[in-house]
Coordinates of N, CA and C in Angstrom, one line a residue:
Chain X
X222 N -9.0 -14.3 13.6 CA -9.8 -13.3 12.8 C -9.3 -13.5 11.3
X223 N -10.0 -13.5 10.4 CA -10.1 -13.7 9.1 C -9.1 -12.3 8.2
X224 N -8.5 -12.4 7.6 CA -7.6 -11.6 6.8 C -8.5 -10.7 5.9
X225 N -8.0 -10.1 5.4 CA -8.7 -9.2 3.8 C -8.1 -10.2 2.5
X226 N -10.0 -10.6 2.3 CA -9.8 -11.9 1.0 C -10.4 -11.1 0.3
X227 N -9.6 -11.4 -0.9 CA -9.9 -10.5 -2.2 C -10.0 -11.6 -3.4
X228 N -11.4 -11.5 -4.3 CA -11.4 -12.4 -4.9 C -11.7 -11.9 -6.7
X229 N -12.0 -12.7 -7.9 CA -10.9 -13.6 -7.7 C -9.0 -13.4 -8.0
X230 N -8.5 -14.1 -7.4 CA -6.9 -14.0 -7.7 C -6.1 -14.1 -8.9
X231 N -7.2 -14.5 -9.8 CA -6.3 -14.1 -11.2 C -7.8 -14.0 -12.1
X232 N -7.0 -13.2 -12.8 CA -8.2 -12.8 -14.3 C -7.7 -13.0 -15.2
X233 N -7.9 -13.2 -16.4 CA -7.4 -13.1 -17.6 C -9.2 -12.3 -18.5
X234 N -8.9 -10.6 -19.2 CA -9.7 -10.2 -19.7 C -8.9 -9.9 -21.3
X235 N -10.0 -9.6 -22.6 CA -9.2 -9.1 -23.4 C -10.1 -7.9 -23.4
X236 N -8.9 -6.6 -24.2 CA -9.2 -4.7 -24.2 C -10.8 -5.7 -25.2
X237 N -11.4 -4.1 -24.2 CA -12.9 -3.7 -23.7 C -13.7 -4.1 -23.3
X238 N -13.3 -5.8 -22.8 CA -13.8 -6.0 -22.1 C -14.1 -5.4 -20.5
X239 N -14.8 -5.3 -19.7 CA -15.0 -4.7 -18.1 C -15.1 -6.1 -16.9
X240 N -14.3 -5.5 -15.9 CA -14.2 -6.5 -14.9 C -15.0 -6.1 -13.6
X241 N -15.0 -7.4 -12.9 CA -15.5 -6.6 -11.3 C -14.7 -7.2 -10.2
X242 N -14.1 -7.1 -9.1 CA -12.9 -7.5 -8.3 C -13.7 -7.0 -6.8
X243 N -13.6 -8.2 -6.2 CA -14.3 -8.3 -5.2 C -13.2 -8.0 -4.1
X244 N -13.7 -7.7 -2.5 CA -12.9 -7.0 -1.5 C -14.0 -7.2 -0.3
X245 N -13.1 -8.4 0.1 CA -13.9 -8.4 2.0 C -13.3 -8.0 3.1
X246 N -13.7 -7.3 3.4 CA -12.3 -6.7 4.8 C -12.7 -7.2 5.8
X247 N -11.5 -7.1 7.1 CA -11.7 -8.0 8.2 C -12.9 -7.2 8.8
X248 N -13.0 -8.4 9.6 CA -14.4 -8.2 9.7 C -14.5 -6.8 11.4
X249 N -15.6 -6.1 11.3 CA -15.4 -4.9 12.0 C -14.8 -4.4 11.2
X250 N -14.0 -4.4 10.2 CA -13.7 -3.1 9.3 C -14.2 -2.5 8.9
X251 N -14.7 -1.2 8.4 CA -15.5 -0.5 7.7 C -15.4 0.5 6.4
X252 N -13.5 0.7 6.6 CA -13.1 1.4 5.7 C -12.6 0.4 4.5
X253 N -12.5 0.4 3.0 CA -11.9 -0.3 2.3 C -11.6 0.7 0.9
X254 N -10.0 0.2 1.0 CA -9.0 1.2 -0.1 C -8.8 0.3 -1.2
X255 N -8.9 0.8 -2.1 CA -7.9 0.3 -3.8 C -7.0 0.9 -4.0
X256 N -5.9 -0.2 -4.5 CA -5.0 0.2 -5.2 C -4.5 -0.4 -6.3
X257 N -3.8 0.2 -7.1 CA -3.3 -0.8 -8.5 C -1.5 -0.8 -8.4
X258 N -0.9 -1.9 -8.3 CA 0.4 -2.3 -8.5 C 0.9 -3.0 -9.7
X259 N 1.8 -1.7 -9.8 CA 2.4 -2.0 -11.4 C 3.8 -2.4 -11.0
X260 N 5.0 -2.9 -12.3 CA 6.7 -2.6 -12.0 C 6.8 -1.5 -12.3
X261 N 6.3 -0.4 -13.2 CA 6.8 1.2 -13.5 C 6.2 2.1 -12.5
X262 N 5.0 2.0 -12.6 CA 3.9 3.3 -11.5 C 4.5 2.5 -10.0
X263 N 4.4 1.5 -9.6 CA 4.5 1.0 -7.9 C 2.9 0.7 -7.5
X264 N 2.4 0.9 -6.2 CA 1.5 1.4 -5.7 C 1.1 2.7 -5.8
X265 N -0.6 2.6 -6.7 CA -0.9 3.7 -6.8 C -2.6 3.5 -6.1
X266 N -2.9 5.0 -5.4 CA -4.0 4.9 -4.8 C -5.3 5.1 -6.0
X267 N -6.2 3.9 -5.9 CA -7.8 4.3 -6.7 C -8.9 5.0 -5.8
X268 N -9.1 4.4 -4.9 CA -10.7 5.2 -3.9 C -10.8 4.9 -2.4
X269 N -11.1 5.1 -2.4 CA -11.4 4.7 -0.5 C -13.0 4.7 -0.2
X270 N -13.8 3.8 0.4 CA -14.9 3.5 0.8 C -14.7 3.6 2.1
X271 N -15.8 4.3 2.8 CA -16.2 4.3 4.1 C -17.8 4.1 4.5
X272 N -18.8 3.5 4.9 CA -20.0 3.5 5.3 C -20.7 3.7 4.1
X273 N -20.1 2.8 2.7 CA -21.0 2.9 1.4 C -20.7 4.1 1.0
X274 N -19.8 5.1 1.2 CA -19.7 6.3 0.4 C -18.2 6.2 -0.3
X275 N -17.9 6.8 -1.0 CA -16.5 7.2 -1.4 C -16.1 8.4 -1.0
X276 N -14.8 8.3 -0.2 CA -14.0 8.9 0.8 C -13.1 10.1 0.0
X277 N -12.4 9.6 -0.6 CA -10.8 9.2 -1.2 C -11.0 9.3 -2.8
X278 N -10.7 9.9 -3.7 CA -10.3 9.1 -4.9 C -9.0 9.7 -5.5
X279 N -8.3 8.8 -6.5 CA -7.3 9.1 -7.1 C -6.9 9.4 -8.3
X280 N -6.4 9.4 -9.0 CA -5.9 10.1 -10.0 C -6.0 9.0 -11.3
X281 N -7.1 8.3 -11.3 CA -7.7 8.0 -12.6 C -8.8 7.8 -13.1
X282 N -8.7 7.3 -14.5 CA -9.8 7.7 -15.4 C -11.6 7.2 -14.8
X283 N -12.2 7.7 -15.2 CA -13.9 7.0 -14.9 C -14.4 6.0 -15.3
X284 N -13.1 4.9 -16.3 CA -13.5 3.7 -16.5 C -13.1 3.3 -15.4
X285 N -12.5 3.8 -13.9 CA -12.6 2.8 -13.0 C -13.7 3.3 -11.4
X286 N -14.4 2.1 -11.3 CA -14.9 2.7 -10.3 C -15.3 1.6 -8.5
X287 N -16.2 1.9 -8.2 CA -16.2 1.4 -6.9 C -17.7 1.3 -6.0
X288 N -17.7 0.3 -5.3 CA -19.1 0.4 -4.3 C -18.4 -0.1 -3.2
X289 N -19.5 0.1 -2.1 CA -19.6 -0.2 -1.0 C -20.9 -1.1 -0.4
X290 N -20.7 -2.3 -0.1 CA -22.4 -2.4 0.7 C -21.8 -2.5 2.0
X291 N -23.4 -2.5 2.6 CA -23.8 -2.2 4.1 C -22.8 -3.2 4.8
X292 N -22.5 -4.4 4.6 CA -21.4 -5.1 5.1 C -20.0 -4.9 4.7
X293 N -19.8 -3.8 4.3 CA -18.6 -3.4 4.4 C -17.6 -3.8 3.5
X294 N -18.5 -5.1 2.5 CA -17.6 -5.8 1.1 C -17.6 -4.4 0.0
X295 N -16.3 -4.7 -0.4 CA -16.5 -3.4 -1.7 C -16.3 -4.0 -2.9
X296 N -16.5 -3.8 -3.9 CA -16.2 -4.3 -5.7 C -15.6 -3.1 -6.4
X297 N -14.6 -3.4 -7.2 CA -13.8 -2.5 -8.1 C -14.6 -2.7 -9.6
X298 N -14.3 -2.0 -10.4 CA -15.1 -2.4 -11.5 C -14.6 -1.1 -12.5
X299 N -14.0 -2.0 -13.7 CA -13.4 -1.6 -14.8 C -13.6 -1.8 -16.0
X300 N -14.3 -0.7 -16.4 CA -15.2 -1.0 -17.9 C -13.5 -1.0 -19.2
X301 N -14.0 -1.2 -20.2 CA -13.5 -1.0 -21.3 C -12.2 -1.5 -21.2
X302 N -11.8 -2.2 -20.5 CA -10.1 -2.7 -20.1 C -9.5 -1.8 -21.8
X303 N -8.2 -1.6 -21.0 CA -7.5 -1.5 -22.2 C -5.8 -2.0 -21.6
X304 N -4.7 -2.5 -22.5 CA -3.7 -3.0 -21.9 C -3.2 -2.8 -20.8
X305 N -3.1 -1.4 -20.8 CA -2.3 -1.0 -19.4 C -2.7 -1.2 -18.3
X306 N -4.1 -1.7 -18.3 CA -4.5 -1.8 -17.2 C -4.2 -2.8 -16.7
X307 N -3.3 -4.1 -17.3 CA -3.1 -5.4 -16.7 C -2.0 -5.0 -15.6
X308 N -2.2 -5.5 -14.0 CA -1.6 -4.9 -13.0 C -2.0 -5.8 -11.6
X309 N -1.5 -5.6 -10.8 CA -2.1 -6.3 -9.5 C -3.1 -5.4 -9.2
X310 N -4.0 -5.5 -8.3 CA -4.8 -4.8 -7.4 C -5.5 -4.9 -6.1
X311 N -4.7 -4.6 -5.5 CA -5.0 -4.9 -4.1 C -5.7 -3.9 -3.5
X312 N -6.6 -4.5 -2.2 CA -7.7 -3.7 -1.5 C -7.0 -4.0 -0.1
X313 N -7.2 -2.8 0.8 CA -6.8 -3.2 2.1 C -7.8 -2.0 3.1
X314 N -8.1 -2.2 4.2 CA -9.1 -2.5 5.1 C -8.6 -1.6 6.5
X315 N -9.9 -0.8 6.9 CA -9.2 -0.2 7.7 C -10.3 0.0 9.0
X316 N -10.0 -0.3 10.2 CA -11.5 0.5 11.0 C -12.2 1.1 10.6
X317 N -11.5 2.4 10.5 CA -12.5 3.8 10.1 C -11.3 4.3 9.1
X318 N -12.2 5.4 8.5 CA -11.9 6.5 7.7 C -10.9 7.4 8.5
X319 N -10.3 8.1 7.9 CA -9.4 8.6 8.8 C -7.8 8.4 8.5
X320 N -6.8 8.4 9.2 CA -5.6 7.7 9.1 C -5.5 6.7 9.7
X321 N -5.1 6.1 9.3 CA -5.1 4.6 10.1 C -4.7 3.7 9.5
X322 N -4.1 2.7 10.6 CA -3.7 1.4 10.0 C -4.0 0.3 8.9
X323 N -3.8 0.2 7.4 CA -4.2 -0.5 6.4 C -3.8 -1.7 6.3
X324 N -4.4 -2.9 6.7 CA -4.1 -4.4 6.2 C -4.8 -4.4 4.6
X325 N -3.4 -5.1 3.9 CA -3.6 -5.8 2.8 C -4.2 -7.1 2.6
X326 N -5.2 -7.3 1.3 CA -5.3 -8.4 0.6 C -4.4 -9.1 -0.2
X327 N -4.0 -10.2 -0.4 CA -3.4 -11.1 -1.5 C -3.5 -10.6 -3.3
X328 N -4.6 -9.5 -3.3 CA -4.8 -8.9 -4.4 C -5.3 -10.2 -5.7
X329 N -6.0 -9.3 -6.6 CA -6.2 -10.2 -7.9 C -5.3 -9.9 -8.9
X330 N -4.7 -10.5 -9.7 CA -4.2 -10.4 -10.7 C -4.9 -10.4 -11.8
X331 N -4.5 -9.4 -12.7 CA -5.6 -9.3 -14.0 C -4.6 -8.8 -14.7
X332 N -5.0 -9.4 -15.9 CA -4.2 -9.9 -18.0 C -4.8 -9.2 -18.2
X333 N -4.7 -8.4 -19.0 CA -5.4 -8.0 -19.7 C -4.9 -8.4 -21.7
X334 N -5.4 -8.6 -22.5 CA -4.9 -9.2 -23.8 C -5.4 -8.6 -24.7
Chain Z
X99 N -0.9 17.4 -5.7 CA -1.0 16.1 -4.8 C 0.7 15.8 -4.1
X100 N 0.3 14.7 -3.2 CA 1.7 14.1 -2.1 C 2.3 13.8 -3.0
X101 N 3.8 13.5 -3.2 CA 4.8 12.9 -3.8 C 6.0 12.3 -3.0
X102 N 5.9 11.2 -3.0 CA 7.1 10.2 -1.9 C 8.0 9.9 -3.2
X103 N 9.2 9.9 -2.6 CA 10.4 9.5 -3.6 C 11.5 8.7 -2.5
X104 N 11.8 7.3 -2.9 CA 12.3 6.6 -2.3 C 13.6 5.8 -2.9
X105 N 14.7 6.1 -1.8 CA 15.9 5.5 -2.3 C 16.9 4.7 -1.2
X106 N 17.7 3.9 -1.6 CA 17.7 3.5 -3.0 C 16.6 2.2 -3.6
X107 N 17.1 1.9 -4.7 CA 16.0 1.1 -5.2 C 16.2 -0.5 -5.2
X108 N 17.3 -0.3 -4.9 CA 17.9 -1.9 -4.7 C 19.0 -1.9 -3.7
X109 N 19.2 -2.9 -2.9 CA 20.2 -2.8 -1.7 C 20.8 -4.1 -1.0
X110 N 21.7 -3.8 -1.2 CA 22.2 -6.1 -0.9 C 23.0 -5.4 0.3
X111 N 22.9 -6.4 1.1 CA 23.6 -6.1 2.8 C 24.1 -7.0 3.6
X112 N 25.4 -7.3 3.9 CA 25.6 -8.8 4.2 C 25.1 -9.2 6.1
X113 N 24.6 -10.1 5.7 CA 23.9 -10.9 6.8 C 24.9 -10.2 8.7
X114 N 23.9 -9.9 9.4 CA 24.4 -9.2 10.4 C 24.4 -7.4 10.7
X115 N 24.9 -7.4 9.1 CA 24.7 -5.7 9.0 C 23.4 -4.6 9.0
X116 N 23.4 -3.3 9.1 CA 22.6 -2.5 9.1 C 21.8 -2.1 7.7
X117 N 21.0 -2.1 7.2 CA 20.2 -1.6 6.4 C 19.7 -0.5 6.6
X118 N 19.2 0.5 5.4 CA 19.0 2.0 6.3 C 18.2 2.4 4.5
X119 N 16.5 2.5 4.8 CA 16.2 3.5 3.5 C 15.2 4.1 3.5
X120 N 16.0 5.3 2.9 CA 15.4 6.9 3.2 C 14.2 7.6 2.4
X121 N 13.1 7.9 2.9 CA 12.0 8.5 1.9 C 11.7 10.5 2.1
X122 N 11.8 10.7 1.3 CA 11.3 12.5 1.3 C 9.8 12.3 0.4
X123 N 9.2 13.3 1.3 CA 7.6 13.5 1.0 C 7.6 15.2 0.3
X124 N 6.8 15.3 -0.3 CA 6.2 16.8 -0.5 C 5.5 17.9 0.0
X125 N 4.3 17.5 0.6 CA 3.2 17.8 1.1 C 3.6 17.8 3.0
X126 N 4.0 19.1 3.5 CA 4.1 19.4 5.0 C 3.2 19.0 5.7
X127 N 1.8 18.7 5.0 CA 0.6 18.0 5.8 C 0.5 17.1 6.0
X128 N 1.3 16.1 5.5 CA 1.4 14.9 5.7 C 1.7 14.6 7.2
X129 N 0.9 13.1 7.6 CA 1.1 13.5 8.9 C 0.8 12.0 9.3
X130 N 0.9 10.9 8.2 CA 1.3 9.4 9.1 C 2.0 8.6 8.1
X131 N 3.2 8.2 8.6 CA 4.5 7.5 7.3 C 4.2 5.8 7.8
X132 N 3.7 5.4 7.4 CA 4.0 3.0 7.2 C 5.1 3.0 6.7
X133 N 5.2 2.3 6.8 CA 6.2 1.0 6.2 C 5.5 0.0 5.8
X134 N 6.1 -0.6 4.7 CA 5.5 -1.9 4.5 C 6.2 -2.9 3.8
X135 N 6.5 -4.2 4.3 CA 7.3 -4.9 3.6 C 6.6 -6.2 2.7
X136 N 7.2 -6.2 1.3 CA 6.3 -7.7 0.6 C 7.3 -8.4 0.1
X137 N 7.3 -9.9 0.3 CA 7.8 -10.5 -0.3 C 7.5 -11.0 -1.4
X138 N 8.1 -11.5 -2.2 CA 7.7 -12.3 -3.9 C 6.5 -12.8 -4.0
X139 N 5.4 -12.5 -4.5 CA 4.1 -12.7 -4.5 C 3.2 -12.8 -3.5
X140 N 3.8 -12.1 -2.6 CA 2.8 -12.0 -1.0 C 2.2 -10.6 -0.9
X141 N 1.3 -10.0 -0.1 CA 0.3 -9.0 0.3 C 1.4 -8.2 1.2
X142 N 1.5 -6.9 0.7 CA 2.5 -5.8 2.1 C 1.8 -5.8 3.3
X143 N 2.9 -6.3 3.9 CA 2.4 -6.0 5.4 C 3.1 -5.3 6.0
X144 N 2.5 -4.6 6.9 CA 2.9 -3.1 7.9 C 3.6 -4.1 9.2
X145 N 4.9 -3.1 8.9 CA 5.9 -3.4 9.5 C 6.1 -2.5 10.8
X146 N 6.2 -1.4 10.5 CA 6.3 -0.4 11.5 C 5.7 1.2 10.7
X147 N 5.4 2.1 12.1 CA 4.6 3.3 11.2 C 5.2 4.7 12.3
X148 N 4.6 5.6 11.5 CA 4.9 6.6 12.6 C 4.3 7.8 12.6
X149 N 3.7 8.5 13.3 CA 2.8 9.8 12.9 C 3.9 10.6 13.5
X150 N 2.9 12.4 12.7 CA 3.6 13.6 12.8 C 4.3 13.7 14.2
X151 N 3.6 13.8 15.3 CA 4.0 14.3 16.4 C 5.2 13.4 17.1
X152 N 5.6 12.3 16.0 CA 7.3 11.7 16.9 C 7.8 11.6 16.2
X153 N 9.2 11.8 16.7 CA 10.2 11.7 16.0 C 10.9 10.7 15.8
X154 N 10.8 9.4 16.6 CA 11.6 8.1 16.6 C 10.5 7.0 17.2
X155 N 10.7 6.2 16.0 CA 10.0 4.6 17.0 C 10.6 3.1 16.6
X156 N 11.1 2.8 17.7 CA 11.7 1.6 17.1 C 10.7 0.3 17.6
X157 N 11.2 -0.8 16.8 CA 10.0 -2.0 17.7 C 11.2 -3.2 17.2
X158 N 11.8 -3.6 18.3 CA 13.2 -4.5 18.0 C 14.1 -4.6 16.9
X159 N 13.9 -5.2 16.3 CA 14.8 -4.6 15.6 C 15.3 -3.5 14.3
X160 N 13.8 -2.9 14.3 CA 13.4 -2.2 13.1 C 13.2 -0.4 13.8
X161 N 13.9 0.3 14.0 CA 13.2 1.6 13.7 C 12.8 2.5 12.2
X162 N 12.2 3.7 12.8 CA 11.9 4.6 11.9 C 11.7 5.9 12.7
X163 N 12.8 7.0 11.7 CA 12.8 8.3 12.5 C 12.1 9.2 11.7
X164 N 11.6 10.3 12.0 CA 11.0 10.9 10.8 C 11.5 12.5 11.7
X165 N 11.9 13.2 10.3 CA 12.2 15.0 10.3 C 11.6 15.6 9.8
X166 N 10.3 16.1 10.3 CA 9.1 16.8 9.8 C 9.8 18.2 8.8
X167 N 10.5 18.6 9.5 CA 11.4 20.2 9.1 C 11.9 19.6 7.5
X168 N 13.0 18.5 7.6 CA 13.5 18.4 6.2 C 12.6 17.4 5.5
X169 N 11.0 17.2 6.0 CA 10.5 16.5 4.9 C 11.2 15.1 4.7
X170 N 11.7 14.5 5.7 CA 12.2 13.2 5.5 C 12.0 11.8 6.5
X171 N 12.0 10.5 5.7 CA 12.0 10.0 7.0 C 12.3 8.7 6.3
X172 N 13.1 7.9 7.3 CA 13.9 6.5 7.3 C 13.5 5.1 8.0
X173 N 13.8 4.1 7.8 CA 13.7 3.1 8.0 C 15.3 2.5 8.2
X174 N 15.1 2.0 9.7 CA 16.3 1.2 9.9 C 16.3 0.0 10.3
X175 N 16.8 -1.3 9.5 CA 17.1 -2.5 10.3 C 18.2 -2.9 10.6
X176 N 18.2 -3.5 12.0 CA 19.5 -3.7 12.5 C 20.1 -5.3 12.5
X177 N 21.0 -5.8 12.3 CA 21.0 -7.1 12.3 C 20.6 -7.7 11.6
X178 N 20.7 -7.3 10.5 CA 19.7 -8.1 8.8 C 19.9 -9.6 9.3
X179 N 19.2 -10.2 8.5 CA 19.1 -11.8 8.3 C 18.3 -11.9 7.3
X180 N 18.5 -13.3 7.0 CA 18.0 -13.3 5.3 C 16.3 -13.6 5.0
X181 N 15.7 -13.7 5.9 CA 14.3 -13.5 5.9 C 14.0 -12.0 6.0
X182 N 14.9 -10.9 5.9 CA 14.5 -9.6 6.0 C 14.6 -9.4 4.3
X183 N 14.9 -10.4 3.6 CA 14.9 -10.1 2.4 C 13.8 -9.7 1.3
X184 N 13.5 -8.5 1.0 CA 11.8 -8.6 0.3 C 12.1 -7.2 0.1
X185 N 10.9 -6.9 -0.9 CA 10.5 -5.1 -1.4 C 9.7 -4.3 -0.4
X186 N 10.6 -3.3 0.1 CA 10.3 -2.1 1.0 C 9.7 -0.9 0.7
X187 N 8.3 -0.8 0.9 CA 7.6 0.5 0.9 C 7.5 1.5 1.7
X188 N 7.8 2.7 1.7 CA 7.1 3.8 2.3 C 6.2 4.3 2.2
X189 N 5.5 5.2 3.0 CA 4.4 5.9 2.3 C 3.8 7.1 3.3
X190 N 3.1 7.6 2.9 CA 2.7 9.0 3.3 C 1.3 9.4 3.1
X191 N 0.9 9.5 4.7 CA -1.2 10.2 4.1 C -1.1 11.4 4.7
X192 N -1.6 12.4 4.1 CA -2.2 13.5 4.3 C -3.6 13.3 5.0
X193 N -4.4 12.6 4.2 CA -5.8 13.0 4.7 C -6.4 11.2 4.5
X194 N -7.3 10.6 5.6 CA -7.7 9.2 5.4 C -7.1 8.4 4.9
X195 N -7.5 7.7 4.6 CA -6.7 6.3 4.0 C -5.9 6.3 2.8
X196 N -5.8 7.3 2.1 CA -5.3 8.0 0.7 C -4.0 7.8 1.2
X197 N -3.1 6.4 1.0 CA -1.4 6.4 1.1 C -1.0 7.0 -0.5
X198 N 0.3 7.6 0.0 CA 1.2 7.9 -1.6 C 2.5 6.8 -0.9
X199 N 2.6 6.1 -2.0 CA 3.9 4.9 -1.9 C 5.3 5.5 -2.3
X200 N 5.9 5.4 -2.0 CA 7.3 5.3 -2.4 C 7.5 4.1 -3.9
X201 N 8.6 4.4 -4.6 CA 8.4 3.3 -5.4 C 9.4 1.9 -4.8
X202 N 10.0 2.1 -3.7 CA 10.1 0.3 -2.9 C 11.6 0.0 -3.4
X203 N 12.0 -0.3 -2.0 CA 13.4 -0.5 -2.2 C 13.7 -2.3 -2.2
X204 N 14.1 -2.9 -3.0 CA 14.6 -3.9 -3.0 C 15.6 -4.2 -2.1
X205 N 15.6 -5.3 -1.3 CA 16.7 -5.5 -0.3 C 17.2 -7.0 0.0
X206 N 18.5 -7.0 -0.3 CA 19.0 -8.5 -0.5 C 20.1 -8.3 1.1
X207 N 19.6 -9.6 1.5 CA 20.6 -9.6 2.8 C 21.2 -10.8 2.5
X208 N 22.4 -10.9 2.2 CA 23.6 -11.9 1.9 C 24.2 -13.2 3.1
X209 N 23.5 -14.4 2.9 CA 24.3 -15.0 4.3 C 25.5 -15.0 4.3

């Protein structure tokens, strides 16, 4: 069974520009989480998708946001970059909503300049 | 909101020996702790987990106890060896998929 592929694996954007960060979860998955990994913050939670809704969200701004399609792929999407936003961000994948077990993606890396 | 606080943050342990790192949560509701280990540019992967209603789970050589009362809970490896070397997360959900991380203990196992 195929992993949670997260594409693409590196970005390079410059401030204000907006990105979009793709998220395929194993397959039968249906839940899909964001996060952003920094060295100072760590892992920090962005949203949670379940059945094309948003579940979950966390404690930032509205330049960052999220979908869901009916296959269960989700897209992150970040208007106006600004520096701090260069960080890893990984998506990881879950049956269902709920508590439950999260497999990670390899995450994309994004520069921001 | 949850707040995990995780120590220590770096930890060298000579090959053979026990490893042992401790997380406190905030939130009493909390009610499923992971683990997750990454290595240098690799994806965390769940190592071992444990919900509210137990108190101990080991899975060879790895347990984790958790003390709902003092809001705490640990990670133990036994018999380090040098592929247990990588950054250790904890974490804590309250509600869905919504983890709060620990900030990750570095761990160097010495041959």
């Amino acid at each position: 069974k195929a992993g949670v592929t997260q594409t693409p694996r590196y970005l390079i954007k410059t401030r204000g520009q907006q990105v979009t960060l793709s998220c395929s979860p194993i397959s039968g998955h249906r839940s899909v989480s964001w996060y952003q990994q920094t060295p100072g913050q760590g892992l920090q939670f962005l949203f949670e998708y379940f059945s094309e809704t948003q579940r979950n969200k966390g404690n930032f701004p509205g330049r960052f946001s999220g979908r869901q399609f009916s296959n269960s792929r989700s897209e992150m999407n970040v208007s106006t970059l600004e520096l701090g936003d260069s960080a890893l961000y990984l998506c990881a994948s879950s049956l269902r909503t709920g508590v439950n077990i999260q497999y990670f993606g390899a995450g994309t890396r994004l520069s921001v300049l | 909101g949850e707040n995990v606080e995780q120590h220590p943050s770096t930890l060298s342990v000579q090959e053979g020996d026990s490893a042992v790192i401790k997380c406190t949560y905030s939130d009493s509701a909390s009610n499923y702790f992971p683990w997750y280990k990454q290595e240098l540019g690799k994806r965390p992967q769940l190592i071992i987990d444990i919900r509210s209603n137990v108190g101990e789970k080991k899975d060879q050589r790895i347990a984790v106890t958790l003390n709902k009362t003092a809001k705490h809970f640990s990670l133990h490896i036994t018999e380090t060896q040098p592929e247990d070397s990588a950054v250790y997360f904890c974490a804590a959900s309250i509600r869905g998929n919504q983890f709060y991380f620990g900030t990750g203990t570095s761990l160097t196992v010495i041959p």
